[in-house]
Coordinates of C-alpha atoms and ligand atoms in Angstrom, one line a residue:
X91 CA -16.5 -14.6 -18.1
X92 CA -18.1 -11.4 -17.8
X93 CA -16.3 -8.1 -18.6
X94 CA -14.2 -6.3 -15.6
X95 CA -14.2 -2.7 -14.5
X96 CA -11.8 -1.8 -12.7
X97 CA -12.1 1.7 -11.1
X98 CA -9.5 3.1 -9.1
X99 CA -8.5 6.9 -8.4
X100 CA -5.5 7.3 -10.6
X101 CA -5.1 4.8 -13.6
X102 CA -1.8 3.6 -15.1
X103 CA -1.9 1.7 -18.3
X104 CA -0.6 -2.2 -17.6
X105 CA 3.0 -2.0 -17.7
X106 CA 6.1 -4.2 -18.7
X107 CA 7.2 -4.4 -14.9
X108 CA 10.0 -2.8 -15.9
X109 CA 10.0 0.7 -14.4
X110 CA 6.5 0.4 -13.8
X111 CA 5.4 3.3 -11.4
X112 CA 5.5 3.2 -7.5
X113 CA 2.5 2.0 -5.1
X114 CA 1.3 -1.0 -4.6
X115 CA -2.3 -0.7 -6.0
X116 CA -0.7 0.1 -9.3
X117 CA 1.4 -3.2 -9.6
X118 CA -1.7 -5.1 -8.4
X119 CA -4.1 -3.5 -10.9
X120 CA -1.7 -4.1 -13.9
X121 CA -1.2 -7.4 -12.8
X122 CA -5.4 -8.0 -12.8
X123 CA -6.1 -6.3 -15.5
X124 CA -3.9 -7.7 -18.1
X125 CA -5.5 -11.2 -16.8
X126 CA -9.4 -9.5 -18.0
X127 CA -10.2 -7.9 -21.3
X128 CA -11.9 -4.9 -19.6
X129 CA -11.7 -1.4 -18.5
X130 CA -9.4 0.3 -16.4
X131 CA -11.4 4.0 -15.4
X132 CA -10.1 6.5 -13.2
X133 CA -8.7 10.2 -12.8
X134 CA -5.9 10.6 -15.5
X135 CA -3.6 12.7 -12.9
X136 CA -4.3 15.9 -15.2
X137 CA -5.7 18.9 -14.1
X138 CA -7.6 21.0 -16.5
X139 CA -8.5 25.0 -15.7
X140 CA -12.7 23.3 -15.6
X141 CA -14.1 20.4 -15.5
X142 CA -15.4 18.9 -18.8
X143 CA -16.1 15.0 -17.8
X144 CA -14.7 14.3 -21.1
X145 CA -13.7 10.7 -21.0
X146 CA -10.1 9.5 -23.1
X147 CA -10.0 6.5 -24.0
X148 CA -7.1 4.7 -24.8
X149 CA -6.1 0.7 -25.4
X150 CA -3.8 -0.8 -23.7
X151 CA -3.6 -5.0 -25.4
X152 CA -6.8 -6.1 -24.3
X153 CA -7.2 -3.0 -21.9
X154 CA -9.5 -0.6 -22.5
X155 CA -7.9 2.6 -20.2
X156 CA -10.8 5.8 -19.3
X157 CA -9.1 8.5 -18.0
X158 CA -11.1 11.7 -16.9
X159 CA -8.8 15.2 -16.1
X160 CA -10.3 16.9 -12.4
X161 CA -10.0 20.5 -12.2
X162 CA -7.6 22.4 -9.2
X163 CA -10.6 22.4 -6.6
X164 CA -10.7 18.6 -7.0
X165 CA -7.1 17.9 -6.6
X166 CA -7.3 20.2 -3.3
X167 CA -10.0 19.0 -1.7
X168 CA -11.1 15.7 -3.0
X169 CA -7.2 14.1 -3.6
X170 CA -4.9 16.2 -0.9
X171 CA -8.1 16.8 1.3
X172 CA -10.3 14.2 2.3
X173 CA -8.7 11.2 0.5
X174 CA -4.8 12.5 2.1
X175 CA -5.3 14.9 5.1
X176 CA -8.6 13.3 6.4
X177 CA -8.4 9.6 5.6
X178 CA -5.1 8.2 5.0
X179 CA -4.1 9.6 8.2
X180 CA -7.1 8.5 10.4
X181 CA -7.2 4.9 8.5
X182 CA -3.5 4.7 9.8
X183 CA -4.7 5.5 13.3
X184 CA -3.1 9.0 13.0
X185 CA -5.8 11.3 14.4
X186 CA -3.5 13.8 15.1
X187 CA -2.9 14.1 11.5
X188 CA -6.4 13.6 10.4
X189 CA -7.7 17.2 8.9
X190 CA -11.4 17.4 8.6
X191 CA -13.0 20.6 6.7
X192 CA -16.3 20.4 4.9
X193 CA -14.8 21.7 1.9
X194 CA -12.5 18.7 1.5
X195 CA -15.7 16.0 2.0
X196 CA -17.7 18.0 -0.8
X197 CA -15.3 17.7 -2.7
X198 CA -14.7 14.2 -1.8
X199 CA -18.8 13.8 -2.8
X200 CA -18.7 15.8 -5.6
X201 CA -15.5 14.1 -7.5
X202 CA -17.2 10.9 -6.5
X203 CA -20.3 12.4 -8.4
X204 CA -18.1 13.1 -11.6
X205 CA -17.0 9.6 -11.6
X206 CA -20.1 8.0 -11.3
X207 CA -21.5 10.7 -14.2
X208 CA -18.7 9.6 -16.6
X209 CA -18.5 5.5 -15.8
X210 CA -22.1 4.8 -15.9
X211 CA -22.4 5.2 -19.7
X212 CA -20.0 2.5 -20.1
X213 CA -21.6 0.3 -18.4
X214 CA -22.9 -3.3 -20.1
X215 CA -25.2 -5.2 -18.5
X216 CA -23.3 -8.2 -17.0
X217 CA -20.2 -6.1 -16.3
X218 CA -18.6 -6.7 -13.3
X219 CA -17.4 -3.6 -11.0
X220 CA -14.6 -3.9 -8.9
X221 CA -13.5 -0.1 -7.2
X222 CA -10.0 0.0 -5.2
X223 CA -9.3 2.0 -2.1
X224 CA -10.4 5.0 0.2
X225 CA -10.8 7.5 -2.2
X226 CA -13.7 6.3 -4.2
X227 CA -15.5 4.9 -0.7
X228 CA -19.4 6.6 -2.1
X229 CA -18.8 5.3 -6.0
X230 CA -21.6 2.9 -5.2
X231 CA -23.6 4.8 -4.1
X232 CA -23.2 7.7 -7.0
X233 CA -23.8 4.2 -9.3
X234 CA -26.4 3.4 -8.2
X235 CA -28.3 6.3 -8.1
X236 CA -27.8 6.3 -11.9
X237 CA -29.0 3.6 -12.8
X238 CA -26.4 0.6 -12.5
X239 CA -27.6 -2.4 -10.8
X240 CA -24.5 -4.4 -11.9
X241 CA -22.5 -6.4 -9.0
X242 CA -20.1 -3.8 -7.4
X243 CA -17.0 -4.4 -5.3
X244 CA -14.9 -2.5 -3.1
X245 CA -11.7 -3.4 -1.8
X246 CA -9.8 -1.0 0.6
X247 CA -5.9 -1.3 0.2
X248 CA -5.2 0.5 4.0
X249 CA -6.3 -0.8 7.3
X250 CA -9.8 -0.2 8.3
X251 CA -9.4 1.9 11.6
X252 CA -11.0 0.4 15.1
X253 CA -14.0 1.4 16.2
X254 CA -12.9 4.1 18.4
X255 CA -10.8 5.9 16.3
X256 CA -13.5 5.9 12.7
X257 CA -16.1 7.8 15.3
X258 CA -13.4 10.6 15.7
X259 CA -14.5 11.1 11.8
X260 CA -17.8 13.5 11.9
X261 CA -18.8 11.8 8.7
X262 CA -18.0 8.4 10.1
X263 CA -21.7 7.1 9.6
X264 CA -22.2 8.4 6.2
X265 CA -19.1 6.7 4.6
X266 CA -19.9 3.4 6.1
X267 CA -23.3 3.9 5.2
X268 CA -22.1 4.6 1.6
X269 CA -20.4 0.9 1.7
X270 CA -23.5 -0.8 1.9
X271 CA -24.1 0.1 -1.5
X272 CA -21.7 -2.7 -2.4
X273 CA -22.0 -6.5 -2.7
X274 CA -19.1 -7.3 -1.7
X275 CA -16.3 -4.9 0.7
X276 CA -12.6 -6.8 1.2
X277 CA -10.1 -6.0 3.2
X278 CA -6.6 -6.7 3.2
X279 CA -6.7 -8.6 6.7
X280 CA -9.0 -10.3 9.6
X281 CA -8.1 -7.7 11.5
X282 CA -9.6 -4.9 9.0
X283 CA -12.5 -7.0 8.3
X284 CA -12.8 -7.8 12.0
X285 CA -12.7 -3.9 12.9
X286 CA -15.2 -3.3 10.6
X287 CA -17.6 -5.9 11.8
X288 CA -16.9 -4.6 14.9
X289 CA -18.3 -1.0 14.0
X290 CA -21.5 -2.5 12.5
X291 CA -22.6 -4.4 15.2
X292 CA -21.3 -2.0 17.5
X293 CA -21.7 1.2 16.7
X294 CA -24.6 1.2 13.9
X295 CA -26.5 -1.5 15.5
X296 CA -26.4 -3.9 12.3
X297 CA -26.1 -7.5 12.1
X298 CA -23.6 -9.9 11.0
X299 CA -25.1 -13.4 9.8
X300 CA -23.2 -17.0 9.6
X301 CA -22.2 -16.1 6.1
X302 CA -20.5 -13.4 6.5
X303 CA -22.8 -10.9 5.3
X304 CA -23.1 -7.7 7.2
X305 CA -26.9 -5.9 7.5
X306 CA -27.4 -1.9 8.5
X307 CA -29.3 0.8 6.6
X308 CA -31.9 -1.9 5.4
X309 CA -29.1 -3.4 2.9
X310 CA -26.7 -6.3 2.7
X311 CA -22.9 -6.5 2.2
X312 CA -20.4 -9.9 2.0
X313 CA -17.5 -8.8 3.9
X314 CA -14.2 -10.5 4.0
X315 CA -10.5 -10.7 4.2
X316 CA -8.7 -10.8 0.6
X317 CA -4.3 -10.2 1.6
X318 CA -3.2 -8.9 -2.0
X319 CA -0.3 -11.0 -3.0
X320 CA 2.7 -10.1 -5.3
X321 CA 2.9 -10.2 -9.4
X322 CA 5.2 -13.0 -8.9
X323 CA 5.8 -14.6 -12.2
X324 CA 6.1 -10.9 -13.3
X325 CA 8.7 -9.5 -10.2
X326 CA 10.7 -13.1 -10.8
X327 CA 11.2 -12.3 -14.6
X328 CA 12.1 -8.9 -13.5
X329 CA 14.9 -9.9 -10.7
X330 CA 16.3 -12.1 -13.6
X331 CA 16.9 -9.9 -16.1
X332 CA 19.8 -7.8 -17.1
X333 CA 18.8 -4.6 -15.3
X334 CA 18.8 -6.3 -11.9
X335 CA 21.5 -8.8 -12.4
X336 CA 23.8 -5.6 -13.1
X337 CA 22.5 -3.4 -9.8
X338 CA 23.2 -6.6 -7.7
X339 CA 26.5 -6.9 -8.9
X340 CA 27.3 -3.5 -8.6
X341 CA 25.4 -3.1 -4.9
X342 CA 27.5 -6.0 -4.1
X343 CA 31.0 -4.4 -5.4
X344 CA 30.0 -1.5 -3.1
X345 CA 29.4 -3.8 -0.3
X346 CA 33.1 -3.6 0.4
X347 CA 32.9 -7.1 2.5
X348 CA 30.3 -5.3 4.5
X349 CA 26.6 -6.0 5.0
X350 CA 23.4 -4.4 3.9
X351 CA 20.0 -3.8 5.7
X352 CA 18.0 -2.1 3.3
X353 CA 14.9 -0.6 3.5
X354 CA 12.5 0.6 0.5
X355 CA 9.5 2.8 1.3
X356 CA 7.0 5.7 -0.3
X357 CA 8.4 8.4 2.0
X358 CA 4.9 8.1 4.3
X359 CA 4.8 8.5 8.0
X360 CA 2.9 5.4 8.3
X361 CA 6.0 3.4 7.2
X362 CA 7.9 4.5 10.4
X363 CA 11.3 5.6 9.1
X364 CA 12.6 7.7 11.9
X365 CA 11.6 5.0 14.5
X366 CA 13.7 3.0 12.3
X367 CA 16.5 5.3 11.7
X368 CA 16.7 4.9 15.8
X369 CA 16.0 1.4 16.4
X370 CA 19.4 1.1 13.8
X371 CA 21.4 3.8 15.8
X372 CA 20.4 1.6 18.9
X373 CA 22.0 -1.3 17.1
X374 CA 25.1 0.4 16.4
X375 CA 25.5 1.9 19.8
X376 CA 24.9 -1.6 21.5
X377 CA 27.0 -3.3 19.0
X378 CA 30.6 -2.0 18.9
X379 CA 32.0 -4.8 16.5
X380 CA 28.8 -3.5 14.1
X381 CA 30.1 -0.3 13.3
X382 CA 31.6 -0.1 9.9
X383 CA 30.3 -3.7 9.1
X384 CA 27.2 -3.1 8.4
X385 CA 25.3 0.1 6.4
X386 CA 21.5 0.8 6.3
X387 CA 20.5 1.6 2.8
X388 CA 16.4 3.2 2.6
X389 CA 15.2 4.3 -0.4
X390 CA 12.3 6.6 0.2
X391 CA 10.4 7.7 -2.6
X392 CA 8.8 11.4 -2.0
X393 CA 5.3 11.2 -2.4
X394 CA 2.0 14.0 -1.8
X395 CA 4.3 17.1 -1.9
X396 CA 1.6 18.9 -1.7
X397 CA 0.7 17.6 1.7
X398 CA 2.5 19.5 4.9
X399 CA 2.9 16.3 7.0
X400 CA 5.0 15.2 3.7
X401 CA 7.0 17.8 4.1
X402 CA 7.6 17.7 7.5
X403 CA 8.3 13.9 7.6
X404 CA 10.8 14.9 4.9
X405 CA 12.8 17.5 6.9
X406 CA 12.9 15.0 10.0
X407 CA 14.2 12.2 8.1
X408 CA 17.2 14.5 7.1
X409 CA 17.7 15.2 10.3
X410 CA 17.5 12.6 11.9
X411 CA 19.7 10.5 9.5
X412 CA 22.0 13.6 9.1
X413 CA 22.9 13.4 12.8
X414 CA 23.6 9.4 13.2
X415 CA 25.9 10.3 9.8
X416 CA 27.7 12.9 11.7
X417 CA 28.1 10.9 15.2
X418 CA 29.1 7.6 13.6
X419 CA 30.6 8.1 10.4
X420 CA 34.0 7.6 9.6
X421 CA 36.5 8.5 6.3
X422 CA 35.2 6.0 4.5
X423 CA 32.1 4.2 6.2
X424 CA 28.4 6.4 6.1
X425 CA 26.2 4.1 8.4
X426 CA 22.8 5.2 6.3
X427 CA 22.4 5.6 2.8
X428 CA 19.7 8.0 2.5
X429 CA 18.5 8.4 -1.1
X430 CA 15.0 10.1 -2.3
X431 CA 15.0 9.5 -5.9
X432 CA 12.7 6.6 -7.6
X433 CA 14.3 3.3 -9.0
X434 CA 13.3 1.2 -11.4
X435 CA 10.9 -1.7 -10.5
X436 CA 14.1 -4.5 -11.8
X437 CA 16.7 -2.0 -10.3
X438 CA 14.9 -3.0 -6.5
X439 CA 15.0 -6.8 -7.3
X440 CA 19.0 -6.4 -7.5
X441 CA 19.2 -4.2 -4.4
X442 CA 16.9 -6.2 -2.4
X443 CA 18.8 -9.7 -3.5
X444 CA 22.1 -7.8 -2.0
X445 CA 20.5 -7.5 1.3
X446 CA 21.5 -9.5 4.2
X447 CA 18.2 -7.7 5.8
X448 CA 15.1 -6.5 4.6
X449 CA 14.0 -3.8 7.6
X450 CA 10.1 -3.5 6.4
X451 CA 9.1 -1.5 9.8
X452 CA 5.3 0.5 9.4
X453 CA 4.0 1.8 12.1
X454 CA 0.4 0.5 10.2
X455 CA 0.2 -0.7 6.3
X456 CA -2.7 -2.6 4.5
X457 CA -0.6 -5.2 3.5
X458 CA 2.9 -3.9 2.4
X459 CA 4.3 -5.4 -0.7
X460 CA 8.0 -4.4 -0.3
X461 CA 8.0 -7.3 2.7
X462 CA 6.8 -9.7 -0.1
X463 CA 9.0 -8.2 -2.8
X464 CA 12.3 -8.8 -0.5
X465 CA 11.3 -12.0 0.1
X466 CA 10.8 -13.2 -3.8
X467 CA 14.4 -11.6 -5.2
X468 CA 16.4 -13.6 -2.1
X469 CA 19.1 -16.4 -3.8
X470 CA 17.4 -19.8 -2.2
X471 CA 20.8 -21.1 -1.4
X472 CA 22.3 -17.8 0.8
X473 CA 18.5 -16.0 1.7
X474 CA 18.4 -12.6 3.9
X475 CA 16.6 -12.3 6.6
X476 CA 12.8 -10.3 6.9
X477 CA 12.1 -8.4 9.7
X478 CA 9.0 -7.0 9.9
X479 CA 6.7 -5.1 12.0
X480 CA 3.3 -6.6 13.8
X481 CA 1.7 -3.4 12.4
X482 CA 1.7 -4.6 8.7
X483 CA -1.0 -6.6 7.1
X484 CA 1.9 -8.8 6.0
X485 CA 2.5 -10.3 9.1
X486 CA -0.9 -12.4 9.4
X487 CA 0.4 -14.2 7.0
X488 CA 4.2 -13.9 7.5
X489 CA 5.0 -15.6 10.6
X490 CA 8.7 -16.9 9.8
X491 CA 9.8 -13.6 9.5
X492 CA 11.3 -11.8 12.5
X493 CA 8.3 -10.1 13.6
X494 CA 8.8 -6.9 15.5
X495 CA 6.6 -3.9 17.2
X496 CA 8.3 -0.5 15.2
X497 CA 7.4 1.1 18.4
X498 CA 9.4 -0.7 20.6
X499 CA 13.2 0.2 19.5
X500 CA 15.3 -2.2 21.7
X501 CA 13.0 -4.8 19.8
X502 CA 13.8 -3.8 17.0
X503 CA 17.7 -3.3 17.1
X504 CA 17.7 -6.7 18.6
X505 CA 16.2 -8.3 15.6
X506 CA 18.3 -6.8 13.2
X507 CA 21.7 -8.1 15.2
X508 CA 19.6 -11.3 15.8
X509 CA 19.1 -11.4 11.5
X510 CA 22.8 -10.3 10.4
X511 CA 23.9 -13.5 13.3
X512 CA 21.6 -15.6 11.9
X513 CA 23.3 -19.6 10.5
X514 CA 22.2 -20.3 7.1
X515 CA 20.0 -22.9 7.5
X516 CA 17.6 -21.4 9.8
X517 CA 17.7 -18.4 7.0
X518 CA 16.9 -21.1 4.4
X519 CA 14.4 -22.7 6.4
X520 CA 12.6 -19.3 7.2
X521 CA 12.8 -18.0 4.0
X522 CA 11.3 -21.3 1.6
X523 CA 8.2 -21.1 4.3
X524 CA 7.8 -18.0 2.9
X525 CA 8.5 -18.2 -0.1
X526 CA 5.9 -21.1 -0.6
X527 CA 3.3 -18.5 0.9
X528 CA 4.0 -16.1 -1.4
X529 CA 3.5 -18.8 -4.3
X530 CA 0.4 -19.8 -3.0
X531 CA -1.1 -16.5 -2.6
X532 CA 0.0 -14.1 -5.3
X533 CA -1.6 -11.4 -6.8
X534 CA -3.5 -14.2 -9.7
X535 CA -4.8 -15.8 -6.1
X536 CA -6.1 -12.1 -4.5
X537 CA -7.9 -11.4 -8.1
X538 CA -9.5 -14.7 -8.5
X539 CA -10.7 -15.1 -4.9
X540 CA -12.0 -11.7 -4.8
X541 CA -13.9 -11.8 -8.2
X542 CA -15.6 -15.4 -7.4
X543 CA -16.7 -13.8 -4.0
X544 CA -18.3 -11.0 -6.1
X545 CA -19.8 -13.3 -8.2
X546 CA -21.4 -15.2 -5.6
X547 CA -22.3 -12.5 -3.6
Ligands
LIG266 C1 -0.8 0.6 -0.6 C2 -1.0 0.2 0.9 C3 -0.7 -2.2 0.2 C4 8.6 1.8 -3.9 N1 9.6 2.6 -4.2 C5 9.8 2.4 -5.5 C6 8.9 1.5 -6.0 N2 8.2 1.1 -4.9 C7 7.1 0.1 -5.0 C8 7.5 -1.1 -4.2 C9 6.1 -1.7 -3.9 C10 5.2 -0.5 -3.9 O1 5.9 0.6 -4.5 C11 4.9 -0.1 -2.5 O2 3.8 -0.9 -2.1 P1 3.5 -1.1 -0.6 O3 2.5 -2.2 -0.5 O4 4.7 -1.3 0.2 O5 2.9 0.3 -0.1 P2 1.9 1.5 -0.6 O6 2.4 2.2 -1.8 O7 1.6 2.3 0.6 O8 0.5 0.7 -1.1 C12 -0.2 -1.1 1.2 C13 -0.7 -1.8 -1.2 O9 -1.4 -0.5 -1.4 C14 -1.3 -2.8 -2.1 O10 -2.6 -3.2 -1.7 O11 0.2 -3.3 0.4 O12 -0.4 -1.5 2.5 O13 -0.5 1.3 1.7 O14 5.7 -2.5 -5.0 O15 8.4 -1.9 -4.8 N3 8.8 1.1 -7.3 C15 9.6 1.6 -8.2 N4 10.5 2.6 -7.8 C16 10.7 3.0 -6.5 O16 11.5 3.8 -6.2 N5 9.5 1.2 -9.5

């Protein structure tokens, strides 16, 4: 078939699964790319004191990886401006996060620009184009007004916001504008694609046709829903190896005939940590015969440093988590273990599988892999239970979990004692349901759907 390019805003050479590096796009690209003999081309995460547009290339098996270094203006305004204040926040319906400057959407323009300028050299006729997520949004459009007339995808890993909030955007008609210079635009869910159609009719007066194409600005886009599955054969070798056969056993020594929730997050205020820090205090305070039997375990990751909510989220967490600690705690029982380090990819396998709960709780997410990960490392014969909030992408497809709103905290604190009471074979029955979903949609599934749509597009 014809040669993919895959174009995404950082680029991490396919990896072993092993440690692997943490975000969900990363896993998924891997897990595409070492399906194609193609390119991988995006920002190398180096910063260099100007801006050359020097391309290194590297290969990766049949992986051909293209890395170009930004310079500091770029990281400031294109990466922690408009892609992380403006964007990510709005796209997760928090306005009152989203930062809009001018500076940051030049920039946003200009590194869009750079990667067009570098790309389309490499381009063979025939090659197939597929560019991931909200920071590459005008790449198109740069494309095309170079010169490449290949087919071009987009696929946006994060909700697309509703109507009402995009217009709070000043640039709102531009970027949509921008997407029309695709073939094909996915989304993770209905609901994205449905906001989205939404907006075009709506808002720009455009049209949607029975086929599921989308016309505005005098051009035509197939638009459709495309849930990103999990690496599966890839995260199953990994929960059976050594690494995570070891971390269960030791997660389950430390157990101490207690039970664990756990919870594994980027530390990101769309996940909704300190709602669910509460919602599990509300549980303990409702639930005498809880305390000391149970321990809440959330990994979150730091991620954008750079980027003040980040920080702020950060000090909240270890407050918040600080103070149920101190009111609950006793000699030897901590109700939340609060750890900010990374783990390895096969580490998580083992300290999911040790999980009587899997407390997955974003206040809005694309899709959320973690959900699906938890799900995957469960022993079929004694299976923990999922809850998981409305808000996630996953849950269009995730019914048999226990499905929760992370904003309601009663709600939530009665579906965790609901999951730790839960008999076995309701567990088992919930979980193969699942589990056969997860098989029939993995990551392999996502790829090919989404390539045959651009094909046909
Ligand atoms: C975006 C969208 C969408 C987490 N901590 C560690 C670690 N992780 C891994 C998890 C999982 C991945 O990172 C997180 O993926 P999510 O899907 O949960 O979330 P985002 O990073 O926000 O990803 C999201 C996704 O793109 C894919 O389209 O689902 O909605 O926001 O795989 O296991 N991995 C390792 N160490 C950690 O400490 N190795």
């Amino acid at each position: 078939m014809a040669r993919l390019i895959v174009v995404s805003n950082r680029v991490q050479p396919p990896g072993d699964g092993g440690e692997g590096s943490v975000g969900g796009l990363a896993m998924a690209l891997a897990a595409a790319l070492r399906e194609h003999s193609g390119v991988w081309f995006g920002w190398s995460g180096q910063i260099t004191p100007e801006y050359t547009g020097q391309i290194s290339m590297q290969r990766s098996g049949d992986v051909t990886v293209a890395t170009v270094d930004l310079e500091e203006q770029d990281r400031q305004e294109y990466y922690n401006g408009y892609a992380n204040r403006t964007l990510w926040p709005l796209f997760h319906y928090r306005v009152d996060l989203s930062a809009y400057e001018r500076s940051f959407s030049e920039g946003y323009g200009r590194v869009n620009a750079r990667f067009a300028e570098a790309l389309a050299p490499l381009v063979a006729e025939g090659d197939v184009i597929w560019v991931h997520d909200y920071h590459l949004i005008p790449l198109a459009r740069e494309l095309r007004a170079r010169g490449v007339n290949n087919r071009i995808g987009f696929f946006l890993h994060i909700p697309w916001p509703s109507r009402r909030l995009l217009v709070t955007l000043p640039d709102h008609q531009e970027l949509v504008e921008a997407l029309f210079d695709y073939d094909l635009i996915g989304f993770q869910t209905e609901d994205s694609a449905g906001a989205f159609r939404d907006y075009v009719t709506g808002e720009i007066e455009g049209e949607m046709d029975d086929e599921g194409r989308a016309r505005a600005f005098g051009r035509t886009a197939q638009v459709g829903a495309f849930p990103i599955g999990l690496d599966i054969e890839n995260f199953e070798a990994a929960a059976h190896g050594e690494v995570a056969l070891a971390e269960y056993e030791r997660m389950v020594a430390s157990l101490n005939g207690r039970e664990m929730i756990v919870g594994v997050d980027r530390l990101d205020y769309s996940k909704g940590l300190e709602e669910r820090f509460l919602a599990y205090e509300q549980v303990l305070e409702d639930h005498e015969a809880l305390r000391e039997q149970v321990f809440l375990l959330q990994i979150a990751t730091p991620s954008r440093e750079e980027v003040d909510a980040y920080q702020d989220l950060r000090a909240r967490l270890d407050a918040v988590s600080g103070r149920i600690n101190g009111a609950f705690a006793t000699v030897d029982w901590v109700p939340i273990r609060y750890v900010n380090r990374a783990y390895r990819r096969d580490e998580l396998a083992g300290v999911y599988r040790a999980a009587k709960i899997g407390l997955v709780t974003p206040l809005r997410d694309g899709m959320n892999l973690v959900a699906k990960e938890y799900i995957a490392a469960q022993d079929p014969d004694d299976p923990g239970v999922l809850v998981l909030s409305q808000f996630a992408g996953a849950s269009e497809q995730m019914g048999q979990a226990l499905i929760v709103n992370p904003f309601d905290r009663a709600q939530v604190a009665e579906a965790i004692a609901a999951g730790l009471s839960m008999p076995k074979a309701e567990r088992v029955a919930r979980w193969r349901e699942l589990m056969d979903g997860l098989r029939a949609s993995d990551v392999n599934a996502w790829r090919e759907a989404f390539v045959r749509a651009l094909m046909q597009s």
